[in-house]
Amino acid sequence: MIDIKVYHVSEIMTNCSYLVDKATGKSAVVDPGGKSQKLIEQIKSDGGKLEYVMLTHGHYDHILFAKELADMFGARIVTGKHNGEFLSNPSLNLTAKHFLDMTPFSADILLDDGEKFMLGETEITYLYTPGHTSGCGVFIFDDVMICESLKRLKNLEGDYTVIPGHGPFTTLEHERRFNPYMRGL
C-alpha cells in the first residue's frame, strides 16, 4: 500500500505526487514539473529513500525538475518508452515554445505497455495511453491511477481514484459517466 501526498508545482499547478510504500518507506515522485522545497524537505524527513522519479508524459510542466530531483537523491527516472524522446527534445517538451532552459536528459528505465515494477512491496503497472501526447502513460497501483490521457482508460475494468496531471482528484467511474470528452470517445 502506498501513501500519497500531492504538491502543486509549476506556474500551472501541476499535480506532483509523492508516493511512499507503507511497508518499506521507499518512495517515488511523479511528474516534478517544478521545484518544491516542501517536497524536498519531506523526502529528507522521510529518510531520503527516493527510488524513482516517474513521468506520465514529457511536457515541461511535468519534467522540468525531474533530473535535478533524481540526481539529488540518487533516484532512477522512469517513463514509457514512447516518452523518451520528449525528455531531450525542446520542441516536443515545449521548453522551446515557452523559452525555458532545461538541459536534455534521458530516462534510466523505459517501460513497455503493461510492464510492472515494484516500489518497495507495492506493484506498479504502466499503461501506454497516447492522447495528450504520443508518449503519455498511466501508473496504476492499489486503487489509484496517475494519468493524463482518457482514450484507453474508458474501457479499463474497475474503478480507480484518478490523480490527473492538473486539477482535482476524481474517479474513473465519475469520468466515464460525466466527462463529455470521455463519453465521446
Coordinates of N, CA and C in Angstrom, one line a residue:
M1 N 0.8 -1.2 0.0 CA 0.0 0.0 0.0 C 0.9 1.2 0.0
I2 N 0.4 2.2 -0.7 CA 1.1 3.5 -0.8 C 0.4 4.7 -0.2
D3 N 1.1 5.5 0.5 CA 0.6 6.8 1.0 C 0.9 7.8 -0.1
I4 N 0.0 8.7 -0.4 CA 0.2 9.7 -1.4 C 0.0 11.1 -0.8
K5 N 0.9 12.0 -1.2 CA 0.8 13.4 -0.9 C 1.0 14.2 -2.2
V6 N 0.2 15.1 -2.5 CA 0.3 15.8 -3.8 C 0.7 17.3 -3.5
Y7 N 1.7 17.7 -4.3 CA 2.3 19.1 -4.3 C 1.9 19.7 -5.6
H8 N 1.5 21.0 -5.6 CA 1.2 21.7 -6.8 C 2.4 22.5 -7.2
V9 N 3.0 22.1 -8.4 CA 4.2 22.7 -8.8 C 4.1 23.4 -10.2
S10 N 5.0 24.2 -10.6 CA 5.0 24.9 -11.8 C 3.9 26.0 -11.8
E11 N 4.1 26.9 -12.8 CA 3.1 28.1 -12.8 C 1.7 27.6 -13.2
I12 N 1.5 26.4 -13.7 CA 0.2 26.0 -14.0 C -0.3 24.8 -13.1
M13 N 0.3 24.8 -11.9 CA -0.2 24.0 -10.8 C -0.3 22.5 -11.2
T14 N 0.8 21.9 -11.6 CA 0.9 20.5 -12.0 C 0.7 19.7 -10.7
N15 N 0.0 18.6 -10.7 CA -0.1 17.7 -9.6 C 1.1 16.8 -9.6
C16 N 2.0 17.1 -8.6 CA 3.2 16.3 -8.5 C 3.0 15.4 -7.2
S17 N 3.0 14.1 -7.5 CA 2.6 13.1 -6.4 C 3.8 12.5 -5.8
Y18 N 3.8 12.5 -4.5 CA 4.9 11.9 -3.7 C 4.3 10.6 -3.1
L19 N 4.9 9.5 -3.5 CA 4.4 8.2 -3.1 C 5.3 7.5 -2.1
V20 N 4.8 7.0 -1.0 CA 5.6 6.3 -0.1 C 5.0 4.9 0.2
D21 N 5.8 3.8 -0.1 CA 5.4 2.5 0.3 C 5.3 2.3 1.8
K22 N 4.2 2.0 2.3 CA 4.0 1.9 3.8 C 4.9 0.9 4.4
A23 N 5.1 -0.2 3.7 CA 5.9 -1.3 4.3 C 7.3 -1.1 4.5
T24 N 7.9 -0.3 3.5 CA 9.4 -0.2 3.4 C 9.9 1.3 3.6
G25 N 9.0 2.2 3.4 CA 9.4 3.6 3.4 C 10.0 4.1 2.1
K26 N 10.2 3.2 1.1 CA 10.7 3.6 -0.2 C 9.7 4.5 -0.9
S27 N 10.3 5.5 -1.6 CA 9.4 6.5 -2.2 C 9.7 6.8 -3.7
A28 N 8.7 7.5 -4.3 CA 8.8 7.9 -5.7 C 8.1 9.2 -5.8
V29 N 8.5 10.0 -6.8 CA 7.8 11.3 -7.1 C 7.4 11.2 -8.6
V30 N 6.1 11.6 -8.8 CA 5.6 11.5 -10.1 C 5.4 13.0 -10.6
D31 N 5.9 13.2 -11.8 CA 5.7 14.5 -12.5 C 6.2 15.7 -11.8
P32 N 7.5 15.8 -11.4 CA 8.0 17.0 -10.8 C 8.3 18.1 -11.8
G33 N 7.3 18.8 -12.2 CA 7.4 19.9 -13.2 C 8.0 21.2 -12.7
G34 N 8.3 21.3 -11.5 CA 8.9 22.5 -10.9 C 9.4 22.1 -9.5
K35 N 10.3 22.9 -9.1 CA 11.0 22.7 -7.8 C 10.0 23.0 -6.6
S36 N 10.0 22.1 -5.7 CA 9.2 22.3 -4.5 C 10.1 22.1 -3.2
Q37 N 10.4 23.1 -2.5 CA 11.2 23.0 -1.3 C 10.5 22.1 -0.3
K38 N 9.2 22.2 -0.2 CA 8.4 21.4 0.8 C 8.6 19.9 0.4
L39 N 8.5 19.6 -0.9 CA 8.7 18.2 -1.3 C 10.1 17.7 -0.9
I40 N 11.1 18.5 -1.2 CA 12.5 18.1 -0.9 C 12.6 17.8 0.6
E41 N 12.1 18.7 1.4 CA 12.2 18.6 2.8 C 11.4 17.4 3.3
Q42 N 10.3 17.0 2.7 CA 9.5 15.9 3.1 C 10.3 14.6 2.8
I43 N 10.9 14.5 1.6 CA 11.7 13.4 1.2 C 12.9 13.2 2.2
K44 N 13.6 14.3 2.6 CA 14.6 14.2 3.5 C 14.1 13.7 4.9
S45 N 13.0 14.3 5.3 CA 12.4 14.0 6.6 C 12.0 12.5 6.7
D46 N 11.6 11.9 5.5 CA 11.3 10.5 5.5 C 12.5 9.6 5.3
G47 N 13.7 10.1 5.3 CA 14.8 9.3 5.3 C 15.5 9.3 3.9
G48 N 15.0 10.0 2.9 CA 15.7 10.2 1.7 C 15.7 8.9 0.8
K49 N 14.7 8.0 1.0 CA 14.7 6.8 0.3 C 14.0 6.9 -1.1
L50 N 14.3 7.9 -1.9 CA 13.7 8.2 -3.1 C 14.2 7.2 -4.2
E51 N 13.4 6.3 -4.6 CA 13.8 5.2 -5.6 C 13.6 5.7 -7.0
Y52 N 12.5 6.3 -7.3 CA 12.1 6.7 -8.7 C 11.6 8.1 -8.8
V53 N 11.8 8.7 -10.0 CA 11.1 9.8 -10.4 C 10.4 9.3 -11.7
M54 N 9.1 9.3 -11.6 CA 8.2 8.7 -12.6 C 7.5 9.8 -13.4
L55 N 7.5 9.7 -14.7 CA 7.0 10.7 -15.6 C 5.8 10.1 -16.4
T56 N 4.6 10.8 -16.4 CA 3.5 10.3 -17.2 C 3.6 10.7 -18.6
H57 N 4.2 11.9 -18.8 CA 4.5 12.3 -20.2 C 5.6 13.4 -20.2
G58 N 5.9 13.9 -21.4 CA 7.1 14.7 -21.5 C 7.0 16.2 -21.6
H59 N 5.9 16.8 -21.3 CA 5.8 18.2 -21.3 C 6.5 18.9 -20.1
Y60 N 7.1 20.0 -20.4 CA 8.0 20.7 -19.4 C 7.3 20.8 -18.0
D61 N 6.0 21.0 -18.0 CA 5.4 21.2 -16.7 C 5.2 19.9 -15.9
H62 N 5.7 18.8 -16.4 CA 5.8 17.6 -15.7 C 7.2 17.0 -15.5
I63 N 8.2 17.6 -16.2 CA 9.5 17.0 -16.2 C 10.6 18.0 -15.8
L64 N 10.3 19.3 -15.7 CA 11.4 20.3 -15.6 C 12.3 20.1 -14.4
F65 N 11.8 19.5 -13.3 CA 12.7 19.3 -12.1 C 13.1 17.8 -12.0
A66 N 12.7 17.0 -12.9 CA 13.0 15.5 -12.8 C 14.4 15.2 -12.6
K67 N 15.3 15.6 -13.5 CA 16.7 15.3 -13.5 C 17.4 15.8 -12.2
E68 N 17.1 17.0 -11.9 CA 17.7 17.6 -10.7 C 17.3 16.8 -9.4
L69 N 16.0 16.5 -9.3 CA 15.5 15.7 -8.2 C 16.1 14.3 -8.1
A70 N 16.1 13.7 -9.3 CA 16.7 12.3 -9.3 C 18.2 12.3 -8.9
D71 N 18.9 13.3 -9.4 CA 20.3 13.4 -9.0 C 20.5 13.7 -7.5
M72 N 19.6 14.5 -7.0 CA 19.7 14.9 -5.6 C 19.6 13.7 -4.6
F73 N 18.8 12.7 -5.0 CA 18.6 11.6 -4.1 C 19.1 10.2 -4.7
G74 N 19.7 10.3 -5.8 CA 20.2 9.0 -6.4 C 19.1 8.1 -7.0
A75 N 18.0 8.8 -7.4 CA 16.8 8.0 -7.9 C 16.9 7.7 -9.4
R76 N 16.2 6.8 -9.8 CA 16.1 6.5 -11.3 C 14.9 7.1 -11.9
I77 N 15.1 7.6 -13.1 CA 13.9 8.2 -13.8 C 13.3 7.1 -14.7
V78 N 11.9 7.0 -14.5 CA 11.1 6.0 -15.1 C 10.0 6.6 -16.0
T79 N 9.9 6.2 -17.2 CA 8.8 6.6 -18.0 C 8.5 5.6 -19.1
G80 N 7.5 5.8 -19.9 CA 7.3 4.9 -21.0 C 8.2 5.0 -22.2
K81 N 8.5 4.0 -22.9 CA 9.4 4.1 -24.0 C 9.1 5.1 -25.1
H82 N 7.8 5.3 -25.2 CA 7.3 6.3 -26.2 C 7.5 7.7 -25.8
N83 N 7.9 7.9 -24.5 CA 8.1 9.2 -23.9 C 9.5 9.7 -23.9
G84 N 10.4 8.7 -24.2 CA 11.8 9.0 -24.0 C 12.3 10.2 -24.8
E85 N 11.9 10.3 -26.1 CA 12.4 11.4 -26.9 C 12.0 12.8 -26.4
F86 N 10.8 12.9 -25.7 CA 10.4 14.2 -25.1 C 11.4 14.8 -24.1
L87 N 12.1 13.9 -23.4 CA 13.0 14.4 -22.4 C 14.2 15.2 -22.9
S88 N 14.5 15.0 -24.2 CA 15.7 15.6 -24.8 C 15.4 16.5 -26.0
N89 N 14.1 16.6 -26.3 CA 13.7 17.4 -27.5 C 12.9 18.6 -27.1
P90 N 13.5 19.8 -27.1 CA 12.8 21.1 -26.7 C 11.5 21.4 -27.4
S91 N 11.4 20.9 -28.7 CA 10.2 21.1 -29.4 C 9.0 20.3 -28.9
L92 N 9.4 19.0 -28.6 CA 8.4 18.1 -28.0 C 8.0 18.4 -26.6
N93 N 8.9 18.8 -25.8 CA 8.6 19.0 -24.3 C 8.1 20.4 -24.1
L94 N 8.1 21.2 -25.2 CA 7.6 22.6 -25.2 C 8.4 23.6 -24.4
T95 N 9.7 23.3 -24.1 CA 10.5 24.3 -23.4 C 10.9 25.3 -24.5
A96 N 11.1 25.0 -25.7 CA 11.4 25.9 -26.7 C 10.3 27.0 -26.9
K97 N 9.1 26.5 -27.0 CA 7.9 27.3 -27.2 C 7.7 28.3 -26.0
H98 N 8.1 27.9 -24.8 CA 7.9 28.8 -23.6 C 9.2 29.4 -23.2
F99 N 10.2 29.3 -24.0 CA 11.5 30.0 -23.7 C 12.1 29.6 -22.4
L100 N 12.0 28.3 -22.1 CA 12.5 27.7 -20.8 C 13.9 27.0 -21.1
D101 N 14.7 27.1 -20.1 CA 16.0 26.5 -20.2 C 16.0 25.2 -19.4
M102 N 16.2 24.0 -20.1 CA 16.2 22.7 -19.5 C 17.3 21.9 -20.2
T103 N 18.2 21.4 -19.4 CA 19.2 20.5 -20.0 C 18.6 19.2 -20.4
P104 N 18.7 18.8 -21.6 CA 18.2 17.5 -22.0 C 18.7 16.3 -21.2
F105 N 17.9 15.4 -20.9 CA 18.3 14.2 -20.1 C 17.6 13.0 -20.7
S106 N 17.9 11.8 -20.2 CA 17.2 10.6 -20.6 C 16.8 9.8 -19.4
A107 N 15.9 8.9 -19.6 CA 15.3 8.1 -18.6 C 16.3 6.9 -18.3
D108 N 16.3 6.4 -17.1 CA 17.0 5.3 -16.7 C 16.3 4.0 -17.0
I109 N 14.9 4.1 -17.0 CA 14.1 2.9 -17.2 C 13.0 3.3 -18.2
L110 N 12.9 2.7 -19.3 CA 11.8 2.9 -20.3 C 10.9 1.7 -20.3
L111 N 9.7 1.9 -20.0 CA 8.7 0.8 -19.8 C 7.9 0.6 -21.1
D112 N 7.6 -0.7 -21.3 CA 6.6 -1.1 -22.3 C 5.2 -1.1 -21.7
D113 N 4.2 -1.1 -22.6 CA 2.8 -1.1 -22.2 C 2.6 -2.4 -21.3
G114 N 2.0 -2.2 -20.2 CA 1.6 -3.4 -19.3 C 2.8 -3.8 -18.4
E115 N 3.9 -3.2 -18.5 CA 5.1 -3.6 -17.7 C 4.8 -3.2 -16.2
K116 N 5.4 -4.0 -15.3 CA 5.2 -3.8 -13.9 C 6.6 -3.6 -13.3
F117 N 6.6 -2.9 -12.2 CA 7.8 -2.7 -11.4 C 7.4 -2.5 -9.9
M118 N 8.3 -2.7 -9.0 CA 8.0 -2.6 -7.6 C 8.5 -1.3 -7.0
L119 N 7.7 -0.7 -6.1 CA 8.1 0.4 -5.2 C 8.0 -0.2 -3.8
G120 N 9.1 -0.6 -3.3 CA 9.0 -1.4 -2.0 C 8.3 -2.7 -2.2
E121 N 7.2 -2.8 -1.5 CA 6.4 -4.0 -1.6 C 5.1 -3.8 -2.5
T122 N 5.0 -2.6 -3.1 CA 3.8 -2.3 -3.9 C 4.1 -2.4 -5.4
E123 N 3.3 -3.2 -6.1 CA 3.4 -3.3 -7.5 C 2.8 -2.2 -8.3
I124 N 3.5 -1.6 -9.2 CA 3.0 -0.5 -10.1 C 3.0 -1.0 -11.5
T125 N 1.8 -0.8 -12.2 CA 1.7 -1.2 -13.6 C 1.7 0.1 -14.4
Y126 N 2.4 0.0 -15.6 CA 2.4 1.1 -16.5 C 1.6 0.8 -17.7
L127 N 0.7 1.7 -18.1 CA -0.1 1.5 -19.3 C 0.2 2.7 -20.3
Y128 N 0.5 2.3 -21.5 CA 0.7 3.3 -22.5 C -0.6 3.9 -23.0
T129 N -0.8 5.2 -22.9 CA -2.1 5.8 -23.2 C -1.9 7.1 -24.0
P130 N -1.5 6.9 -25.3 CA -1.3 8.1 -26.1 C -2.6 8.9 -26.2
G131 N -2.4 10.2 -26.3 CA -3.6 11.1 -26.4 C -3.2 12.5 -26.2
H132 N -3.0 12.9 -25.0 CA -2.5 14.3 -24.7 C -1.1 14.5 -25.4
T133 N -0.3 13.5 -25.4 CA 0.9 13.5 -26.2 C 1.1 12.0 -26.7
S134 N 1.9 11.8 -27.7 CA 2.1 10.5 -28.2 C 2.9 9.6 -27.2
G135 N 3.4 10.2 -26.2 CA 4.2 9.4 -25.2 C 3.5 9.2 -23.9
C136 N 2.2 9.6 -23.7 CA 1.5 9.5 -22.4 C 1.4 8.1 -21.9
G137 N 1.5 8.0 -20.6 CA 1.3 6.8 -19.9 C 0.6 7.0 -18.5
V138 N 0.2 5.9 -18.0 CA -0.5 5.9 -16.7 C 0.2 5.0 -15.7
F139 N 0.3 5.3 -14.5 CA 0.8 4.5 -13.4 C -0.3 4.1 -12.6
I140 N -0.5 2.7 -12.4 CA -1.6 2.2 -11.6 C -1.0 1.4 -10.4
F141 N -1.6 1.6 -9.2 CA -1.2 0.9 -8.0 C -2.3 0.9 -7.1
D142 N -2.4 -0.1 -6.2 CA -3.5 -0.1 -5.2 C -4.8 0.2 -6.0
D143 N -5.6 1.2 -5.6 CA -6.8 1.5 -6.3 C -6.7 2.9 -6.9
V144 N -5.5 3.3 -7.3 CA -5.2 4.6 -7.8 C -4.5 4.6 -9.1
M145 N -4.8 5.6 -9.9 CA -4.1 5.8 -11.2 C -3.7 7.2 -11.3
I146 N -2.5 7.4 -11.8 CA -1.9 8.8 -12.0 C -1.8 8.9 -13.5
C147 N -2.6 9.8 -14.1 CA -2.7 9.8 -15.6 C -2.8 11.2 -16.2
E148 N -2.8 11.2 -17.5 CA -3.0 12.4 -18.3 C -3.9 12.2 -19.5
S149 N -4.2 11.0 -19.9 CA -5.0 10.7 -21.1 C -6.3 10.0 -20.8
L150 N -7.2 10.0 -21.7 CA -8.5 9.4 -21.4 C -8.9 8.2 -22.3
K151 N -8.5 8.2 -23.5 CA -9.0 7.3 -24.5 C -8.9 5.9 -24.1
R152 N -7.8 5.4 -23.8 CA -7.7 3.9 -23.4 C -8.3 3.6 -22.1
L153 N -8.4 4.6 -21.2 CA -8.9 4.4 -19.8 C -10.4 4.1 -19.8
K154 N -11.1 4.6 -20.8 CA -12.6 4.5 -20.8 C -13.0 3.0 -20.6
N155 N -12.3 2.1 -21.3 CA -12.7 0.7 -21.3 C -11.9 -0.1 -20.3
L156 N -11.2 0.5 -19.4 CA -10.4 -0.2 -18.4 C -11.4 -0.7 -17.3
E157 N -11.3 -2.0 -17.0 CA -12.2 -2.5 -16.0 C -11.9 -2.0 -14.6
G158 N -13.0 -1.8 -13.8 CA -12.9 -1.4 -12.4 C -13.0 0.1 -12.3
D159 N -12.9 0.6 -11.0 CA -12.9 2.0 -10.7 C -11.6 2.3 -9.9
Y160 N -11.1 3.5 -10.2 CA -9.9 3.9 -9.5 C -10.1 5.4 -9.1
T161 N -9.3 5.8 -8.0 CA -9.2 7.2 -7.7 C -8.2 7.7 -8.8
V162 N -8.5 8.8 -9.4 CA -7.7 9.3 -10.5 C -7.0 10.6 -10.1
I163 N -5.7 10.6 -10.2 CA -4.9 11.9 -9.9 C -4.5 12.4 -11.3
P164 N -5.2 13.3 -11.8 CA -4.8 13.8 -13.2 C -3.6 14.7 -13.1
G165 N -3.1 15.1 -14.3 CA -2.0 16.0 -14.4 C -2.2 17.3 -13.7
H166 N -3.4 17.8 -13.8 CA -3.8 19.1 -13.3 C -5.2 19.0 -12.7
G167 N -5.5 19.8 -11.7 CA -6.9 19.8 -11.2 C -7.2 18.8 -10.1
P168 N -8.5 18.8 -9.7 CA -8.8 17.9 -8.6 C -8.9 16.5 -8.9
F169 N -8.8 15.7 -7.8 CA -8.9 14.2 -7.9 C -10.3 13.9 -8.4
T170 N -10.5 12.7 -9.0 CA -11.7 12.3 -9.4 C -11.7 10.7 -9.4
T171 N -12.7 10.1 -9.9 CA -12.7 8.6 -10.1 C -12.9 8.3 -11.5
L172 N -12.5 7.1 -11.9 CA -12.6 6.7 -13.3 C -14.1 6.6 -13.6
E173 N -14.9 6.0 -12.7 CA -16.4 5.9 -13.0 C -17.0 7.2 -13.2
H174 N -16.7 8.2 -12.3 CA -17.2 9.6 -12.5 C -16.9 10.1 -13.9
E175 N -15.7 10.0 -14.3 CA -15.3 10.5 -15.6 C -16.0 9.7 -16.8
R176 N -16.2 8.4 -16.6 CA -17.0 7.7 -17.6 C -18.4 8.2 -17.8
R177 N -19.0 8.6 -16.7 CA -20.4 9.0 -16.6 C -20.6 10.5 -17.0
F178 N -19.7 11.3 -16.6 CA -20.0 12.8 -16.7 C -19.0 13.6 -17.6
N179 N -17.9 13.0 -18.0 CA -16.9 13.8 -18.8 C -17.3 13.7 -20.2
P180 N -17.7 14.8 -20.8 CA -18.2 14.7 -22.2 C -17.1 14.3 -23.2
Y181 N -15.8 14.6 -22.9 CA -14.7 14.1 -23.7 C -14.6 12.6 -23.7
M182 N -14.7 12.0 -22.5 CA -14.6 10.6 -22.4 C -15.9 9.9 -23.0
R183 N -17.0 10.4 -22.8 CA -18.2 9.8 -23.4 C -18.2 9.8 -24.9
G184 N -17.5 10.8 -25.5 CA -17.4 11.0 -26.9 C -16.4 10.1 -27.6
L185 N -15.6 9.4 -26.8 CA -14.5 8.5 -27.3 C -15.1 7.2 -27.8

